[in-house]
mmCIF file of C-alpha atoms in Angstrom:
data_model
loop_
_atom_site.group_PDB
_atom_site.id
_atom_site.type_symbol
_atom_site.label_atom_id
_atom_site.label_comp_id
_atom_site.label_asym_id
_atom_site.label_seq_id
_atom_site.Cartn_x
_atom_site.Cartn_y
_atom_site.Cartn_z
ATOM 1 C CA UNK A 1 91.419 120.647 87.909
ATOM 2 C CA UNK A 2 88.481 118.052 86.798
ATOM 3 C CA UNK A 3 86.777 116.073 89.743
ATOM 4 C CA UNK A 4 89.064 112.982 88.188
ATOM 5 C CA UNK A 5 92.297 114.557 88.869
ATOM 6 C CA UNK A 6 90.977 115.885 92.543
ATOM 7 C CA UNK A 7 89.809 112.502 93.693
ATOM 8 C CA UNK A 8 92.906 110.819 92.190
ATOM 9 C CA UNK A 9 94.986 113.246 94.143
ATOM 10 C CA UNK A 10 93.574 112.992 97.650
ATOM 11 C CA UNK A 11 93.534 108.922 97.279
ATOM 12 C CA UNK A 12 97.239 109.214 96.952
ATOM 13 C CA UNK A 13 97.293 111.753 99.529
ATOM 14 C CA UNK A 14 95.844 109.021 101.725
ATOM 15 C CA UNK A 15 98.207 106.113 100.336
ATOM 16 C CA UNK A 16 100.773 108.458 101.034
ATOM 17 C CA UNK A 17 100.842 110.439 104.201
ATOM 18 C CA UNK A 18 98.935 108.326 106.078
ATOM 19 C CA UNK A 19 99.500 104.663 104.944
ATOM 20 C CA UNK A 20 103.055 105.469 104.361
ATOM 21 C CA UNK A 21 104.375 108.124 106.255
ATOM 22 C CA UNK A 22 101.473 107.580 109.555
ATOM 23 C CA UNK A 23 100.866 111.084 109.392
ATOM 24 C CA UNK A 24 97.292 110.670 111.237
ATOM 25 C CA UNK A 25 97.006 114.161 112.115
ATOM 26 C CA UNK A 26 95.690 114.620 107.734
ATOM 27 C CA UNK A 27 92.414 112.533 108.830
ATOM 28 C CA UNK A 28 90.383 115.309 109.902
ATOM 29 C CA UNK A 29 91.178 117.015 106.163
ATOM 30 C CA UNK A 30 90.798 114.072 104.106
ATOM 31 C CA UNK A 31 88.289 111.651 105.730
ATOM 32 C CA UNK A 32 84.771 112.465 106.279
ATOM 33 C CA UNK A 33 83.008 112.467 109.957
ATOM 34 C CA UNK A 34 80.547 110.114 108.236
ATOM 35 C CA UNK A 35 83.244 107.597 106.654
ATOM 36 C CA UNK A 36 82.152 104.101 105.796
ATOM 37 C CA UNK A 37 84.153 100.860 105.426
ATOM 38 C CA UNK A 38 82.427 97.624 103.109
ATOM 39 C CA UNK A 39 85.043 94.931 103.662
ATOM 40 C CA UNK A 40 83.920 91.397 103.381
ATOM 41 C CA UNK A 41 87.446 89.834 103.697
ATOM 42 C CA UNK A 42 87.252 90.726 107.753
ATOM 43 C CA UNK A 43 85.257 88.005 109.659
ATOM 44 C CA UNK A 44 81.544 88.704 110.287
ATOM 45 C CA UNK A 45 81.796 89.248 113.914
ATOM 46 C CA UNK A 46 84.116 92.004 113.472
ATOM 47 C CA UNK A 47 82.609 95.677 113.661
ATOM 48 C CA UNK A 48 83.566 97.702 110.087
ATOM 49 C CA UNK A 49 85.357 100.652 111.009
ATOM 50 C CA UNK A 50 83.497 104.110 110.889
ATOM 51 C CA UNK A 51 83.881 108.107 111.127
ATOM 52 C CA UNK A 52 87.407 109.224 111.513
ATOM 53 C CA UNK A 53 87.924 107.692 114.431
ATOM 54 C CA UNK A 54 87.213 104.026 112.803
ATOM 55 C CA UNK A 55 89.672 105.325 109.904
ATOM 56 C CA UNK A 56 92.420 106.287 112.654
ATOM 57 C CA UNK A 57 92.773 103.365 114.249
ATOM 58 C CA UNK A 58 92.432 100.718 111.031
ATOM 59 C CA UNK A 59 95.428 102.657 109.865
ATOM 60 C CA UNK A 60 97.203 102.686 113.107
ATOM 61 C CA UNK A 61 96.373 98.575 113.581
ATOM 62 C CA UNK A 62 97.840 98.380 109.898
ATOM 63 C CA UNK A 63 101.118 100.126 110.864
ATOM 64 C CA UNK A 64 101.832 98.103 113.957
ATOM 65 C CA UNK A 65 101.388 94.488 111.933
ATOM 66 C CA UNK A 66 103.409 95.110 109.313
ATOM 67 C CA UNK A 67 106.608 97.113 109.610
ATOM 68 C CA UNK A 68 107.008 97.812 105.621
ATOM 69 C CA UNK A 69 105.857 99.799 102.764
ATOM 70 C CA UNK A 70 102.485 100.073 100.891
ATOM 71 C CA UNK A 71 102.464 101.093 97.029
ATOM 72 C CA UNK A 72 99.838 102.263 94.733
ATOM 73 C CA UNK A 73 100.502 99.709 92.091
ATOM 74 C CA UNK A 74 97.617 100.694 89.842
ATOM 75 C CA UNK A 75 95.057 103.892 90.371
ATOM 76 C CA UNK A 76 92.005 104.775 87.968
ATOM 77 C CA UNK A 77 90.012 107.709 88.840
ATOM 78 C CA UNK A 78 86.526 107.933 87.481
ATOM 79 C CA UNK A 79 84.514 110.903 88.144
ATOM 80 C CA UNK A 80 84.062 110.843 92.283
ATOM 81 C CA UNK A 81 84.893 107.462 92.707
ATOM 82 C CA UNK A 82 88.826 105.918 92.430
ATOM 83 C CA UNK A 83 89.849 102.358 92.028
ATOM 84 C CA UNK A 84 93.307 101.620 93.918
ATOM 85 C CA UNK A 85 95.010 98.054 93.775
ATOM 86 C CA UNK A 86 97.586 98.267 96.338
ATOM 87 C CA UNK A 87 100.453 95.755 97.703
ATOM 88 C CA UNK A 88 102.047 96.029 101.089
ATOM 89 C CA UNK A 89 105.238 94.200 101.834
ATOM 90 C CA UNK A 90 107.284 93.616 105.430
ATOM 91 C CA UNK A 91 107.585 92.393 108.387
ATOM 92 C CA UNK A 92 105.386 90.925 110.193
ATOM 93 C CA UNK A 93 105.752 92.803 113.421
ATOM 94 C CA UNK A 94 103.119 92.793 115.523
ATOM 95 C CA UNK A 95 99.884 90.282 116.569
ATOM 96 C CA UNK A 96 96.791 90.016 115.020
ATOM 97 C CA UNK A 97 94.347 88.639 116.263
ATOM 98 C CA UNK A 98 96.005 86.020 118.793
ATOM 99 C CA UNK A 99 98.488 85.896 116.200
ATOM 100 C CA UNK A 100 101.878 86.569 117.841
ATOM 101 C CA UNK A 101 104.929 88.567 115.529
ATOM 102 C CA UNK A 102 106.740 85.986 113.786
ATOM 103 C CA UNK A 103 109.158 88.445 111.914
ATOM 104 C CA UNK A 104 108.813 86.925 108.416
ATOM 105 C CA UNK A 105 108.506 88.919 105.746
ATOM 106 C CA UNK A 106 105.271 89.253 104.276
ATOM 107 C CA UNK A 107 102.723 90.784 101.311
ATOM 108 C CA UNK A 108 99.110 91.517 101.724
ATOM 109 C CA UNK A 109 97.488 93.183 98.317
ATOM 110 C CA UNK A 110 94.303 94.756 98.459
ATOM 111 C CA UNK A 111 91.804 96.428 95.736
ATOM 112 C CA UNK A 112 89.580 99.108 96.367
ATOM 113 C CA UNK A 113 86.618 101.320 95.636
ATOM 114 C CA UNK A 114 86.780 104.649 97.150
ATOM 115 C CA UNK A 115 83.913 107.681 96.844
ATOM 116 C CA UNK A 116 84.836 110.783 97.619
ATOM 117 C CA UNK A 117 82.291 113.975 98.508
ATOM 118 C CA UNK A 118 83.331 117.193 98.935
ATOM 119 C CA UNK A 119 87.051 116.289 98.765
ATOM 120 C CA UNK A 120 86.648 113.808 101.414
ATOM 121 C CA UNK A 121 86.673 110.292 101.148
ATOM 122 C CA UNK A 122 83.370 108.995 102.201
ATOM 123 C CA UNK A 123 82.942 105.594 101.536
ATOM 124 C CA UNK A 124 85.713 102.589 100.426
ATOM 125 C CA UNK A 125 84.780 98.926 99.374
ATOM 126 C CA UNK A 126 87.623 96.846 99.633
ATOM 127 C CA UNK A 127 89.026 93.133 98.752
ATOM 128 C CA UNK A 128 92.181 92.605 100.696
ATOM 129 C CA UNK A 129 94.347 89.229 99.790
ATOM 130 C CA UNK A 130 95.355 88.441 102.831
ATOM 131 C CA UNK A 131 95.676 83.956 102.231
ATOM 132 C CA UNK A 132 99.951 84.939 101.092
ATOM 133 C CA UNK A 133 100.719 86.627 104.447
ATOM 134 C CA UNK A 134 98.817 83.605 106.434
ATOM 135 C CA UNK A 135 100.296 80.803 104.623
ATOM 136 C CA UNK A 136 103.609 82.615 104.924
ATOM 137 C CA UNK A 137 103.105 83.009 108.595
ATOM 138 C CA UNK A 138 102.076 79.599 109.249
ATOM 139 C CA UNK A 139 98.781 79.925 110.393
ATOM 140 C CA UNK A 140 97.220 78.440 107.096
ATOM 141 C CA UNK A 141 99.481 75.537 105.921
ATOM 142 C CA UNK A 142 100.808 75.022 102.560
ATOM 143 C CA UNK A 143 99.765 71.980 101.994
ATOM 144 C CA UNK A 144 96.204 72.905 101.097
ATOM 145 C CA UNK A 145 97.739 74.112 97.850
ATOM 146 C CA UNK A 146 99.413 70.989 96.992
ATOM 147 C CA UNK A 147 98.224 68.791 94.377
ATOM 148 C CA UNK A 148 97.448 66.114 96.912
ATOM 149 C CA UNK A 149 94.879 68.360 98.029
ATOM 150 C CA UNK A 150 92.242 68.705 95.608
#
């Protein structure tokens, strides 16, 4: 098996037992002690997950907002790296950030840029939309997208 086919494997190992299925236990096999997070769609203030730990609970967090599942909607290995655009869509189940459950359903998409080492992934970079699921929610109103607007 070429390093393409290993690194595209163990991304949707990730996608799929612990995204989907919150199998959290697979961590300590497929994320790296040392694991990084670049995400510049989370506020400044907020501290970028780290290690395994920092992995463990961003996925956890994830699975108690939104009650609903994530799909790989387009993977493309390339050599130790693997670029995943991914779409969530469900309920909106639980707060975030002072945000209280409203129960709509919702979508979040995200694209990503994961490197892997040693079969582990090491380091993702990571654009997640999250402007559908806020609007939808009502915390960012649709009006700003009205033709009035601009």
């Amino acid at each position: 098996m070429s390093t393409q086919e290993d690194t595209e494997t163990i991304a949707r190992r990730i996608f799929e037992e612990i995204w989907q299925n919150h199998d959290y236990d697979v961590i300590d096999e497929l994320i790296a002690e040392e694991y990084v997070l670049h995400d510049p769609s989370m506020p400044e203030a907020a501290e970028q997950p780290t290690g395994r730990d920092g992995y463990r609970q961003m996925a956890e967090m994830g699975a108690e907002i939104i009650d609903g599942s994530l799909e790989i909607e387009q993977i493309v290995p390339a050599g130790d790296h693997v670029v995943v655009r991914w779409k969530q869509t469900g309920t909106h189940v639980g707060e975030m950030e002072g945000i209280e459950p409203t129960n709509e359903e919702v979508t979040v998409t995200g694209i990503e840029i994961d490197r892997f080492e040693d079969g582990q992934l090491v380091e993702t970079w990571q654009e997640v939309g999250m402007l559908p699921m806020l609007t939808k929610i009502g915390v960012i109103s649709e009006d700003l997208f009205s033709p009035e607007a601009s």
